[in-house]
Amino acid sequence: MDYPSFSKLLLVGFAIGTIFGGTSIQAATIHPTPQHAWRYSQKSAWYHDDSTSKYYRQVWDKANATWSKKGFNWKKTKGSSKTTVKNVKSNDIAWVGMTWTNNPSGMYIHKNLVVVNQTLLNKLRYTKQQQINVAAHELGHALGIHHNHDNSISVMNPANRYYGIQNCDVAGMKKIYSKKYVGRSKLKSLATTNVSRGFVSHDYASETIKQPAALKLQAKTIVRAKVAQVSDDQDFYSRIKLQQVEVLKGKFDANKNVRQSGNSFNDVADSQVLKTGEEVILALADNGDHYLPVASGNSIFVATAQANSYQQLSTGLHFELADFNLN
């Protein structure tokens, strides 16, 4: 997939599909869904639907209508707008939804691109209502709310598939929009004095994907290597060049780099950009001219001071080299 390039800073919110299904009975989430530092100037915004099918136009219409009923008024336009929604077909990695947010002042949203991945939604047999839930999750990012915790009953559950907009989500939306609006003259000053960083977030429906045993099943390639070079790539990515590569599973083409989310302009949730000289274990997917970690920070392990011990970027948990033994 060719990602749109923005020269400004980006927020990316991903909702990732699950390969390991299942639900459990849980109590309602009480506390307001967390908020980002940025928002629209008011509880209303225009959006343009650039979907390629009637089906996905209906998905976005339903998701937007639900938010409108809950207090944030999404208004559809045929012209240009700050927010564009669409469906895409991508075999890139296992994400079902994604949001880019441009907020140069650090306070107010300048631009959103909100997408759902038709390919994976269909592959994982999401119902239409579940796809609407994913779209509503992404629109939550687009209006300024963050992820709720992993076990939350919330449309902003990091790997939401089953939940619509809950009271906690409405409370989070109202909390951020209860703050006083800052005028244009103040915004202009903020835009020149603040250094607003982008933020990249990846989310997976199954906690089991965080375990080496699951990653060994999902990844076609697992390597142990040293980071030779890190450089900014387009959008919110870095390119990682590896050396001293030991292949633990599959095959590795030394002529290809690893493309990792996050760079010098964009932070990454539950992860961080690798540094030159670090020893790592990576669970990878072949994406043509480069490799991708199969599950973002879940599939990146950095060596600790203890011999043969590696810390997982997403969780901070420590694993031994033997945990990646494929025998």
Phi, psi and omega in degrees: 000136175270115182279145175294140181262129174243133179280343180265185186280153191233146163249135176233124174246126181246139166245120190256141182285160180254146172258339179250101186282185175127146177228165177219158179278126182223157176283157179299145177279125188269313188289147180303141175301135181302158183240151169282175178277353184240159186196178167279169180289338179210173182279054181197140179203149175274150173221150176246129181264114181252026181294155184262001180216156177298322181304311183283335171296322177293321178302311180293321178302315182294316181295316179294320179297323179296315177297322180298320178292334182270357173123349174252117189270098174276129182240127184275140177223150175275346179270192180284154179205171179292331182244128175242132176244151181193167169255148176225162174247115183218134172256018188300287174221181190277055177254142178254345178206153185206142178225129171256132175234130178255119182221076187298334179277345185081359183235318186238139185290130178261325184199140174232141164235120189239123185226153168239147184265099182303321184300309184284324176304318179287320181299320181269007173058045172293134174289170179298319179296321178294325176292324175297320177299318178297316179298319179295324175301310181297322178292333173298316174300318185296331179266350170121007177261156189261187175284146169275180183284167190304322185260016184287149168268092192198143174296339180263015167308134187306336180231050188292134172227325193256347188253136169274190181291125183255171179301323180296326179290319178296319179297320178295318178298314181294326181295314181290328181272002174276348180286147183294138179288137176265131185293169184297321181295321177292321178299319180299321178292318179297321183295334181264342183255333180273145171255098184273121180266152172281169182218130183243129182230132177239140186221138185235137186288335184248127176295335183294339179294344180279349184266141178307324181299319179287321180296326179296330178282322186279325185271133175279338181226131172230129182230153169246127188203177175245138180284117182269325184201144176231129180218150178295139175245184182295159180055239187249025186254158167241154172251128184248122175262130183255155173219168181052049186279127172247118182276118179267337178206142173072213181233150179227128178267111184295346179278352180258143173270169172259131179259117184244139176293143183100143175203197185291347179251351187223121175281164183229130182288141177055033181191186173197156180290134180296157182243148177303133178097345180288142172267132188223159164243129184233132171262118195237155171240139178281122181240048177086258183270004178205169175255153174234140168301133187292337183214046178049228183296342177293334185250020178238124183233127183250135182298141176260182179291339179278137183301133176060026177246136184228138180258128179284129186295324185286328188244339186080000180288151181255138178229153177267157177305326180297336178294342181259008178297125185265004180282000000 
